[in-house]
Amino acid sequence: MRLINVQSFQIEEFHGSNIPKYAILSHTWDTHEASFQQWTRRWTRFGRARKPGFDKIYRTCKQARQDGIPYVWVDTVCIDKSSSAELSEAINSMYLWYTKADVCYVFLGDVTMKSEEIDILNLFRRSRWFTRGWTLQELLAPARVVFYSKEWLHLGTKKALALLISEVTGVEEICVRKMKRVSEYSIAQRMSWAAKRVTTREEDLAYSLLGIFGISMPLLYGEGHQAFRRLQQEIIKVSDDQSIFAFDTSLSNTTLLAHHPSVFADRGHIHPGFQRQITLPFTMTNAGLSMTTPLIRTLSPYWVLALLNCVEVDAGEDEMRRRSLVCLPLFGKNNRFMRAHAPITLIAKTVDDSAVINNEIKDLTTRAETSYLISYFTRMYPIHGNEMDVAMKGFAVNDHHPQGFMLTFPRGMGTYELAAALPSTSLHADISFFFPAHEFGSSVSTVLVERRQLGGMIVFKDRISRGEKTRYVGIHLGLEYPCRKGGNWRCMVVPLESMWYENDLGKTWSDILEAQQAQWQHNGCQWLHYDHADNVLVAARTRFDTLKGQPCEEAIMVEVVFDVDDLLAERDMERLELE
């Protein structure tokens, strides 16, 4: 490691544990920076002392002398960039060097204090320093950071300005204050911090993040965006955090791995999940990504939801704290999938809401894990192209729907199978969506407004039951009418008598739905998002906007469980194991 002696301005070299106390400079590069070769030539060093690139180094040395620190490190002159080997070693070591520095001086060349009328905090907030890729690690790594203006006047410390820095960077205040380690944040969160940052060379956007993820890798200038891909592959080798896959594929050039940190811009709320068991290994292979996770099935044979080991924690507009499991929509067949764009690239499935009644079962997902492969479109389409075309085109329904229900089965369907839908045109089984179409004849009136509803029912049959003991169960789904985004919805389990289908052939499906509506009104017209009867449970606690308004503008995720007794037994066992 090379350091500048603050008395003689000479560069000295140190190795191993023999490194003295030093300060380190963080700054943004301009067009005329000093170089290692220039600084080591004494006549050049003093001859250009007034040049901005040299002046800030002298000012750094002066500040270090005042602070009683004998050496400083400055990236422009302490690295011989003509040596690719030295540059690679320095970049892989840089996070550690900033961490071990006694203090980091941040020089903000675009923040001036010459005029008293200037809003210094606003200038500070808009400084170029907060937009550069390399300065993220220079903010996070050192324990002590001091900011200086263009005139080298003291602006404040990182701890004193932590709240403002957090607002500008998206990094939590406790992380800025070094009260929480960077490694405690999910991959997605750390990527989100870099989402809006830029570097002069494309590869440096990846190389500047090496220390933040605890990664070392060779530098290959000229590889372009492949550098960011390599970074993710190296992260996967050492981390079991699946939030690395929680990026927005609608903004990405690729779907397997992200092409740029910007696709994580809205992923700052995705936290590491609390795992009841060790996450099984996942690896990148020559065929794609090999993973083992729980899979949430749908009515469609061609798309599923993969449950990742991370959670989204968010406080909504009502300040209620919500925790959601992160699900990855996948298209494919025979446990070979590709990432989906429709109806959305990522689904946060609500499991914990401070507004939810405490006696609800929060997480309905199976603990059973399935091994599968997520491959590339170019590999999957030639094999299952025709079937997947049908499934994907199904999302582009002809009729416009403001809202619709997405049917999922977090523990599978067991011995149950789809028997009927009322009305039959409401169900799109190929995409597992249900759009209630029956408008009830009776309305619910309040003092100010008359509310009308749309409803429908999906009927399931236990295929191992026979004859008069054949078991049926209905899932009633209803929406407030006229449908609008963010409107009310309800779900109910409807226990059906044996052989209801055969015995009620004389009734129309509208009669059956009207009877359910009357019962709902009798019970107080509650817009329930959770219902449980016998061994069946339905929950509709998650709603999300779709990318292109297809097959509806807003989808409500419905979870149906047919083995509640087994689910309760599993959760009881988990609680005992934690005690």
PDB file of C-alpha atoms in Angstrom, residues 240-477:
ATOM      1  CA  ASP A 240     -27.540 -17.754  -0.100  1.00  0.00           C
ATOM      2  CA  ASP A 241     -29.539 -14.503  -0.266  1.00  0.00           C
ATOM      3  CA  GLN A 242     -32.110 -15.015  -3.024  1.00  0.00           C
ATOM      4  CA  SER A 243     -33.067 -11.337  -3.112  1.00  0.00           C
ATOM      5  CA  ILE A 244     -30.429 -11.072  -5.851  1.00  0.00           C
ATOM      6  CA  PHE A 245     -33.201 -12.358  -8.145  1.00  0.00           C
ATOM      7  CA  ALA A 246     -35.782  -9.830  -6.906  1.00  0.00           C
ATOM      8  CA  PHE A 247     -35.117  -7.277  -9.643  1.00  0.00           C
ATOM      9  CA  ASP A 248     -37.618  -5.823 -12.097  1.00  0.00           C
ATOM     10  CA  THR A 249     -37.307  -7.807 -15.330  1.00  0.00           C
ATOM     11  CA  SER A 250     -39.487  -5.288 -17.167  1.00  0.00           C
ATOM     12  CA  LEU A 251     -36.572  -2.843 -16.922  1.00  0.00           C
ATOM     13  CA  SER A 252     -33.838  -5.370 -17.646  1.00  0.00           C
ATOM     14  CA  ASN A 253     -32.275  -6.536 -20.896  1.00  0.00           C
ATOM     15  CA  THR A 254     -32.065 -10.038 -19.437  1.00  0.00           C
ATOM     16  CA  THR A 255     -34.303 -12.024 -17.095  1.00  0.00           C
ATOM     17  CA  LEU A 256     -31.961 -14.501 -15.404  1.00  0.00           C
ATOM     18  CA  LEU A 257     -29.517 -11.996 -13.910  1.00  0.00           C
ATOM     19  CA  ALA A 258     -29.811  -8.216 -13.806  1.00  0.00           C
ATOM     20  CA  HIS A 259     -27.967  -6.134 -16.405  1.00  0.00           C
ATOM     21  CA  HIS A 260     -27.628  -3.025 -14.208  1.00  0.00           C
ATOM     22  CA  PRO A 261     -28.215  -1.953 -10.565  1.00  0.00           C
ATOM     23  CA  SER A 262     -30.995   0.372 -11.758  1.00  0.00           C
ATOM     24  CA  VAL A 263     -33.418  -2.574 -11.968  1.00  0.00           C
ATOM     25  CA  PHE A 264     -33.164  -2.798  -8.148  1.00  0.00           C
ATOM     26  CA  ALA A 265     -34.188   0.857  -7.695  1.00  0.00           C
ATOM     27  CA  ASP A 266     -37.484  -0.005  -5.950  1.00  0.00           C
ATOM     28  CA  ARG A 267     -36.146  -2.950  -3.949  1.00  0.00           C
ATOM     29  CA  GLY A 268     -34.908  -1.059  -0.903  1.00  0.00           C
ATOM     30  CA  HIS A 269     -37.667  -2.580   1.277  1.00  0.00           C
ATOM     31  CA  ILE A 270     -36.649  -6.192   0.593  1.00  0.00           C
ATOM     32  CA  HIS A 271     -34.988  -7.581   3.711  1.00  0.00           C
ATOM     33  CA  PRO A 272     -33.310 -10.902   4.471  1.00  0.00           C
ATOM     34  CA  GLY A 273     -35.953 -13.419   5.498  1.00  0.00           C
ATOM     35  CA  PHE A 274     -36.094 -15.236   8.818  1.00  0.00           C
ATOM     36  CA  GLN A 275     -35.335 -18.808   7.827  1.00  0.00           C
ATOM     37  CA  ARG A 276     -36.578 -21.797   9.792  1.00  0.00           C
ATOM     38  CA  GLN A 277     -34.131 -23.996   7.932  1.00  0.00           C
ATOM     39  CA  ILE A 278     -30.935 -23.664   5.940  1.00  0.00           C
ATOM     40  CA  THR A 279     -31.478 -22.392   2.411  1.00  0.00           C
ATOM     41  CA  LEU A 280     -30.626 -25.162  -0.008  1.00  0.00           C
ATOM     42  CA  PRO A 281     -27.798 -24.370  -2.456  1.00  0.00           C
ATOM     43  CA  PHE A 282     -28.559 -22.642  -5.728  1.00  0.00           C
ATOM     44  CA  THR A 283     -26.024 -22.400  -8.509  1.00  0.00           C
ATOM     45  CA  MET A 284     -25.506 -20.974 -11.969  1.00  0.00           C
ATOM     46  CA  THR A 285     -24.968 -23.738 -14.512  1.00  0.00           C
ATOM     47  CA  ASN A 286     -24.415 -23.790 -18.262  1.00  0.00           C
ATOM     48  CA  ALA A 287     -28.167 -24.440 -18.612  1.00  0.00           C
ATOM     49  CA  GLY A 288     -29.325 -21.681 -16.268  1.00  0.00           C
ATOM     50  CA  LEU A 289     -30.074 -21.252 -12.582  1.00  0.00           C
ATOM     51  CA  SER A 290     -30.619 -24.399 -10.521  1.00  0.00           C
ATOM     52  CA  MET A 291     -32.770 -23.720  -7.434  1.00  0.00           C
ATOM     53  CA  THR A 292     -34.760 -25.508  -4.746  1.00  0.00           C
ATOM     54  CA  THR A 293     -37.587 -23.543  -3.109  1.00  0.00           C
ATOM     55  CA  PRO A 294     -41.275 -23.925  -2.297  1.00  0.00           C
ATOM     56  CA  LEU A 295     -43.455 -23.470  -5.392  1.00  0.00           C
ATOM     57  CA  ILE A 296     -46.940 -21.969  -5.287  1.00  0.00           C
ATOM     58  CA  ARG A 297     -49.156 -23.596  -7.903  1.00  0.00           C
ATOM     59  CA  THR A 298     -51.909 -22.001  -9.979  1.00  0.00           C
ATOM     60  CA  LEU A 299     -54.712 -23.402 -12.147  1.00  0.00           C
ATOM     61  CA  SER A 300     -52.453 -22.961 -15.158  1.00  0.00           C
ATOM     62  CA  PRO A 301     -50.074 -25.866 -15.860  1.00  0.00           C
ATOM     63  CA  TYR A 302     -47.584 -23.377 -17.286  1.00  0.00           C
ATOM     64  CA  TRP A 303     -46.934 -20.862 -14.569  1.00  0.00           C
ATOM     65  CA  VAL A 304     -46.050 -20.978 -10.876  1.00  0.00           C
ATOM     66  CA  LEU A 305     -44.691 -18.684  -8.165  1.00  0.00           C
ATOM     67  CA  ALA A 306     -41.293 -19.449  -6.630  1.00  0.00           C
ATOM     68  CA  LEU A 307     -41.001 -18.377  -2.994  1.00  0.00           C
ATOM     69  CA  LEU A 308     -37.691 -16.597  -2.281  1.00  0.00           C
ATOM     70  CA  ASN A 309     -35.974 -16.457   1.119  1.00  0.00           C
ATOM     71  CA  CYS A 310     -36.500 -12.718   1.559  1.00  0.00           C
ATOM     72  CA  VAL A 311     -39.322 -10.465   2.724  1.00  0.00           C
ATOM     73  CA  GLU A 312     -40.634  -7.048   1.806  1.00  0.00           C
ATOM     74  CA  VAL A 313     -41.224  -4.850   4.834  1.00  0.00           C
ATOM     75  CA  ASP A 314     -43.134  -1.676   4.186  1.00  0.00           C
ATOM     76  CA  ALA A 315     -45.210   0.933   5.952  1.00  0.00           C
ATOM     77  CA  GLY A 316     -48.107   1.933   3.736  1.00  0.00           C
ATOM     78  CA  GLU A 317     -49.875   5.264   3.463  1.00  0.00           C
ATOM     79  CA  ASP A 318     -51.835   4.362   6.590  1.00  0.00           C
ATOM     80  CA  GLU A 319     -48.514   3.815   8.450  1.00  0.00           C
ATOM     81  CA  MET A 320     -49.449   0.190   9.066  1.00  0.00           C
ATOM     82  CA  ARG A 321     -46.408  -2.090   8.977  1.00  0.00           C
ATOM     83  CA  ARG A 322     -46.681  -4.948   6.480  1.00  0.00           C
ATOM     84  CA  ARG A 323     -44.452  -7.954   5.879  1.00  0.00           C
ATOM     85  CA  SER A 324     -44.727  -9.804   2.592  1.00  0.00           C
ATOM     86  CA  LEU A 325     -43.083 -12.892   1.159  1.00  0.00           C
ATOM     87  CA  VAL A 326     -41.395 -12.303  -2.190  1.00  0.00           C
ATOM     88  CA  CYS A 327     -42.554 -14.534  -5.041  1.00  0.00           C
ATOM     89  CA  LEU A 328     -40.986 -14.927  -8.464  1.00  0.00           C
ATOM     90  CA  PRO A 329     -43.487 -15.648 -11.296  1.00  0.00           C
ATOM     91  CA  LEU A 330     -42.146 -18.380 -13.601  1.00  0.00           C
ATOM     92  CA  PHE A 331     -43.364 -19.709 -16.955  1.00  0.00           C
ATOM     93  CA  GLY A 332     -42.587 -23.218 -18.128  1.00  0.00           C
ATOM     94  CA  LYS A 333     -43.261 -26.898 -17.752  1.00  0.00           C
ATOM     95  CA  ASN A 334     -41.835 -30.006 -16.052  1.00  0.00           C
ATOM     96  CA  ASN A 335     -39.906 -27.895 -13.502  1.00  0.00           C
ATOM     97  CA  ARG A 336     -38.042 -26.050 -16.252  1.00  0.00           C
ATOM     98  CA  PHE A 337     -38.965 -22.393 -16.295  1.00  0.00           C
ATOM     99  CA  MET A 338     -38.091 -18.927 -17.446  1.00  0.00           C
ATOM    100  CA  ARG A 339     -38.885 -15.700 -15.610  1.00  0.00           C
ATOM    101  CA  ALA A 340     -42.236 -14.132 -16.434  1.00  0.00           C
ATOM    102  CA  HIS A 341     -43.187 -10.576 -17.341  1.00  0.00           C
ATOM    103  CA  ALA A 342     -46.953 -11.058 -16.912  1.00  0.00           C
ATOM    104  CA  PRO A 343     -48.913 -10.244 -14.919  1.00  0.00           C
ATOM    105  CA  ILE A 344     -45.963  -8.811 -12.967  1.00  0.00           C
ATOM    106  CA  THR A 345     -42.256  -9.504 -12.548  1.00  0.00           C
ATOM    107  CA  LEU A 346     -42.409  -9.865  -8.770  1.00  0.00           C
ATOM    108  CA  ILE A 347     -45.191 -10.405  -6.237  1.00  0.00           C
ATOM    109  CA  ALA A 348     -44.971  -9.470  -2.559  1.00  0.00           C
ATOM    110  CA  LYS A 349     -47.441 -11.843  -0.853  1.00  0.00           C
ATOM    111  CA  THR A 350     -48.774 -10.261   2.343  1.00  0.00           C
ATOM    112  CA  VAL A 351     -48.350 -12.486   5.404  1.00  0.00           C
ATOM    113  CA  ASP A 352     -48.126 -10.030   8.284  1.00  0.00           C
ATOM    114  CA  ASP A 353     -50.133  -6.836   8.530  1.00  0.00           C
ATOM    115  CA  SER A 354     -50.584  -4.856  11.731  1.00  0.00           C
ATOM    116  CA  ALA A 355     -54.155  -4.156  10.589  1.00  0.00           C
ATOM    117  CA  VAL A 356     -54.959  -7.864  10.188  1.00  0.00           C
ATOM    118  CA  ILE A 357     -56.864  -9.817  12.827  1.00  0.00           C
ATOM    119  CA  ASN A 358     -54.398 -11.783  14.926  1.00  0.00           C
ATOM    120  CA  ASN A 359     -56.233 -15.112  14.714  1.00  0.00           C
ATOM    121  CA  GLU A 360     -55.561 -15.451  10.994  1.00  0.00           C
ATOM    122  CA  ILE A 361     -52.952 -17.937   9.805  1.00  0.00           C
ATOM    123  CA  LYS A 362     -50.418 -15.570   8.317  1.00  0.00           C
ATOM    124  CA  ASP A 363     -48.202 -17.743   6.151  1.00  0.00           C
ATOM    125  CA  LEU A 364     -50.117 -20.384   4.193  1.00  0.00           C
ATOM    126  CA  THR A 365     -47.223 -21.552   2.029  1.00  0.00           C
ATOM    127  CA  THR A 366     -45.993 -25.115   2.019  1.00  0.00           C
ATOM    128  CA  ARG A 367     -42.593 -25.881   3.513  1.00  0.00           C
ATOM    129  CA  ALA A 368     -42.062 -28.636   0.933  1.00  0.00           C
ATOM    130  CA  GLU A 369     -39.378 -27.619  -1.561  1.00  0.00           C
ATOM    131  CA  THR A 370     -39.092 -28.413  -5.257  1.00  0.00           C
ATOM    132  CA  SER A 371     -35.921 -28.496  -7.347  1.00  0.00           C
ATOM    133  CA  TYR A 372     -36.196 -26.760 -10.701  1.00  0.00           C
ATOM    134  CA  LEU A 373     -34.250 -24.920 -13.384  1.00  0.00           C
ATOM    135  CA  ILE A 374     -34.712 -21.305 -14.473  1.00  0.00           C
ATOM    136  CA  SER A 375     -33.287 -21.087 -17.960  1.00  0.00           C
ATOM    137  CA  TYR A 376     -33.037 -18.606 -20.801  1.00  0.00           C
ATOM    138  CA  PHE A 377     -35.831 -17.751 -23.216  1.00  0.00           C
ATOM    139  CA  THR A 378     -33.688 -18.987 -26.114  1.00  0.00           C
ATOM    140  CA  ARG A 379     -33.450 -22.405 -24.440  1.00  0.00           C
ATOM    141  CA  MET A 380     -37.031 -22.714 -23.219  1.00  0.00           C
ATOM    142  CA  TYR A 381     -38.988 -21.425 -26.196  1.00  0.00           C
ATOM    143  CA  PRO A 382     -37.871 -24.051 -28.748  1.00  0.00           C
ATOM    144  CA  ILE A 383     -38.983 -26.794 -26.320  1.00  0.00           C
ATOM    145  CA  HIS A 384     -42.295 -25.461 -24.975  1.00  0.00           C
ATOM    146  CA  GLY A 385     -42.951 -22.521 -27.305  1.00  0.00           C
ATOM    147  CA  ASN A 386     -46.460 -23.480 -28.454  1.00  0.00           C
ATOM    148  CA  GLU A 387     -47.806 -24.178 -24.968  1.00  0.00           C
ATOM    149  CA  MET A 388     -46.178 -21.092 -23.473  1.00  0.00           C
ATOM    150  CA  ASP A 389     -47.513 -18.907 -26.283  1.00  0.00           C
ATOM    151  CA  VAL A 390     -51.041 -19.952 -25.372  1.00  0.00           C
ATOM    152  CA  ALA A 391     -50.441 -19.264 -21.687  1.00  0.00           C
ATOM    153  CA  MET A 392     -48.745 -15.893 -22.176  1.00  0.00           C
ATOM    154  CA  LYS A 393     -51.256 -14.658 -24.748  1.00  0.00           C
ATOM    155  CA  GLY A 394     -54.015 -15.523 -22.285  1.00  0.00           C
ATOM    156  CA  PHE A 395     -53.036 -12.502 -20.197  1.00  0.00           C
ATOM    157  CA  ALA A 396     -54.065 -10.204 -23.055  1.00  0.00           C
ATOM    158  CA  VAL A 397     -57.792 -10.720 -22.470  1.00  0.00           C
ATOM    159  CA  ASN A 398     -60.132  -8.874 -24.793  1.00  0.00           C
ATOM    160  CA  ASP A 399     -62.337  -7.332 -22.126  1.00  0.00           C
ATOM    161  CA  HIS A 400     -60.877  -4.581 -19.965  1.00  0.00           C
ATOM    162  CA  HIS A 401     -61.035  -5.335 -16.234  1.00  0.00           C
ATOM    163  CA  PRO A 402     -60.101  -2.817 -13.527  1.00  0.00           C
ATOM    164  CA  GLN A 403     -59.771  -5.658 -10.998  1.00  0.00           C
ATOM    165  CA  GLY A 404     -59.498  -9.420 -11.043  1.00  0.00           C
ATOM    166  CA  PHE A 405     -58.611 -12.349  -8.794  1.00  0.00           C
ATOM    167  CA  MET A 406     -55.456 -14.414  -9.337  1.00  0.00           C
ATOM    168  CA  LEU A 407     -56.037 -17.944  -8.010  1.00  0.00           C
ATOM    169  CA  THR A 408     -53.142 -19.676  -6.252  1.00  0.00           C
ATOM    170  CA  PHE A 409     -52.738 -22.803  -4.157  1.00  0.00           C
ATOM    171  CA  PRO A 410     -49.852 -22.310  -1.701  1.00  0.00           C
ATOM    172  CA  ARG A 411     -50.026 -25.958  -0.579  1.00  0.00           C
ATOM    173  CA  GLY A 412     -51.148 -27.432  -3.875  1.00  0.00           C
ATOM    174  CA  MET A 413     -54.643 -28.749  -4.608  1.00  0.00           C
ATOM    175  CA  GLY A 414     -54.195 -32.134  -2.944  1.00  0.00           C
ATOM    176  CA  THR A 415     -57.106 -34.384  -3.890  1.00  0.00           C
ATOM    177  CA  TYR A 416     -59.257 -31.501  -5.135  1.00  0.00           C
ATOM    178  CA  GLU A 417     -59.849 -30.510  -8.733  1.00  0.00           C
ATOM    179  CA  LEU A 418     -61.736 -27.756 -10.500  1.00  0.00           C
ATOM    180  CA  ALA A 419     -65.414 -28.675 -10.963  1.00  0.00           C
ATOM    181  CA  ALA A 420     -67.155 -25.523 -12.161  1.00  0.00           C
ATOM    182  CA  ALA A 421     -67.139 -21.743 -12.250  1.00  0.00           C
ATOM    183  CA  LEU A 422     -70.214 -19.564 -11.782  1.00  0.00           C
ATOM    184  CA  PRO A 423     -70.580 -17.920 -14.229  1.00  0.00           C
ATOM    185  CA  SER A 424     -68.365 -20.110 -16.391  1.00  0.00           C
ATOM    186  CA  THR A 425     -67.157 -17.180 -18.521  1.00  0.00           C
ATOM    187  CA  SER A 426     -65.622 -15.524 -15.458  1.00  0.00           C
ATOM    188  CA  LEU A 427     -62.843 -18.084 -15.125  1.00  0.00           C
ATOM    189  CA  HIS A 428     -59.729 -17.988 -17.302  1.00  0.00           C
ATOM    190  CA  ALA A 429     -58.089 -21.204 -16.135  1.00  0.00           C
ATOM    191  CA  ASP A 430     -55.209 -20.895 -18.623  1.00  0.00           C
ATOM    192  CA  ILE A 431     -53.918 -17.889 -16.680  1.00  0.00           C
ATOM    193  CA  SER A 432     -55.564 -18.749 -13.321  1.00  0.00           C
ATOM    194  CA  PHE A 433     -57.605 -15.523 -13.197  1.00  0.00           C
ATOM    195  CA  PHE A 434     -61.245 -15.018 -12.200  1.00  0.00           C
ATOM    196  CA  PHE A 435     -63.301 -11.938 -13.100  1.00  0.00           C
ATOM    197  CA  PRO A 436     -66.651 -11.905 -11.229  1.00  0.00           C
ATOM    198  CA  ALA A 437     -69.357 -11.020 -13.744  1.00  0.00           C
ATOM    199  CA  HIS A 438     -72.669 -11.549 -11.956  1.00  0.00           C
ATOM    200  CA  GLU A 439     -74.236  -8.277 -10.858  1.00  0.00           C
ATOM    201  CA  PHE A 440     -76.426  -8.880  -7.848  1.00  0.00           C
ATOM    202  CA  GLY A 441     -80.004  -7.722  -8.086  1.00  0.00           C
ATOM    203  CA  SER A 442     -80.066  -6.322  -4.570  1.00  0.00           C
ATOM    204  CA  SER A 443     -77.846  -3.456  -3.528  1.00  0.00           C
ATOM    205  CA  VAL A 444     -76.268  -2.305  -0.296  1.00  0.00           C
ATOM    206  CA  SER A 445     -77.191   1.290   0.538  1.00  0.00           C
ATOM    207  CA  THR A 446     -75.587   3.738   2.906  1.00  0.00           C
ATOM    208  CA  VAL A 447     -76.637   7.277   3.743  1.00  0.00           C
ATOM    209  CA  LEU A 448     -74.507   8.760   0.975  1.00  0.00           C
ATOM    210  CA  VAL A 449     -74.157   6.146  -1.728  1.00  0.00           C
ATOM    211  CA  GLU A 450     -75.703   3.017  -3.157  1.00  0.00           C
ATOM    212  CA  ARG A 451     -73.176   0.232  -3.545  1.00  0.00           C
ATOM    213  CA  ARG A 452     -73.635  -2.663  -5.929  1.00  0.00           C
ATOM    214  CA  GLN A 453     -71.535  -5.757  -6.216  1.00  0.00           C
ATOM    215  CA  LEU A 454     -70.204  -8.214  -8.746  1.00  0.00           C
ATOM    216  CA  GLY A 455     -69.696 -11.776  -7.619  1.00  0.00           C
ATOM    217  CA  GLY A 456     -68.988 -15.307  -8.670  1.00  0.00           C
ATOM    218  CA  MET A 457     -67.921 -18.681  -7.347  1.00  0.00           C
ATOM    219  CA  ILE A 458     -65.349 -21.330  -8.204  1.00  0.00           C
ATOM    220  CA  VAL A 459     -66.329 -24.871  -7.231  1.00  0.00           C
ATOM    221  CA  PHE A 460     -63.846 -27.627  -6.397  1.00  0.00           C
ATOM    222  CA  LYS A 461     -64.507 -31.347  -6.092  1.00  0.00           C
ATOM    223  CA  ASP A 462     -62.673 -33.927  -3.997  1.00  0.00           C
ATOM    224  CA  ARG A 463     -61.874 -36.495  -6.661  1.00  0.00           C
ATOM    225  CA  ILE A 464     -61.368 -39.396  -4.250  1.00  0.00           C
ATOM    226  CA  SER A 465     -64.867 -39.041  -2.775  1.00  0.00           C
ATOM    227  CA  ARG A 466     -67.613 -40.977  -4.530  1.00  0.00           C
ATOM    228  CA  GLY A 467     -71.379 -41.182  -4.848  1.00  0.00           C
ATOM    229  CA  GLU A 468     -73.497 -39.527  -2.224  1.00  0.00           C
ATOM    230  CA  LYS A 469     -70.372 -38.732  -0.200  1.00  0.00           C
ATOM    231  CA  THR A 470     -68.816 -36.676  -2.979  1.00  0.00           C
ATOM    232  CA  ARG A 471     -67.392 -33.521  -1.420  1.00  0.00           C
ATOM    233  CA  TYR A 472     -67.643 -30.102  -3.043  1.00  0.00           C
ATOM    234  CA  VAL A 473     -66.481 -26.730  -1.796  1.00  0.00           C
ATOM    235  CA  GLY A 474     -67.117 -23.285  -3.249  1.00  0.00           C
ATOM    236  CA  ILE A 475     -64.922 -20.196  -3.091  1.00  0.00           C
ATOM    237  CA  HIS A 476     -67.055 -17.071  -3.418  1.00  0.00           C
ATOM    238  CA  LEU A 477     -65.294 -13.942  -4.674  1.00  0.00           C
TER     239      LEU A 477
END
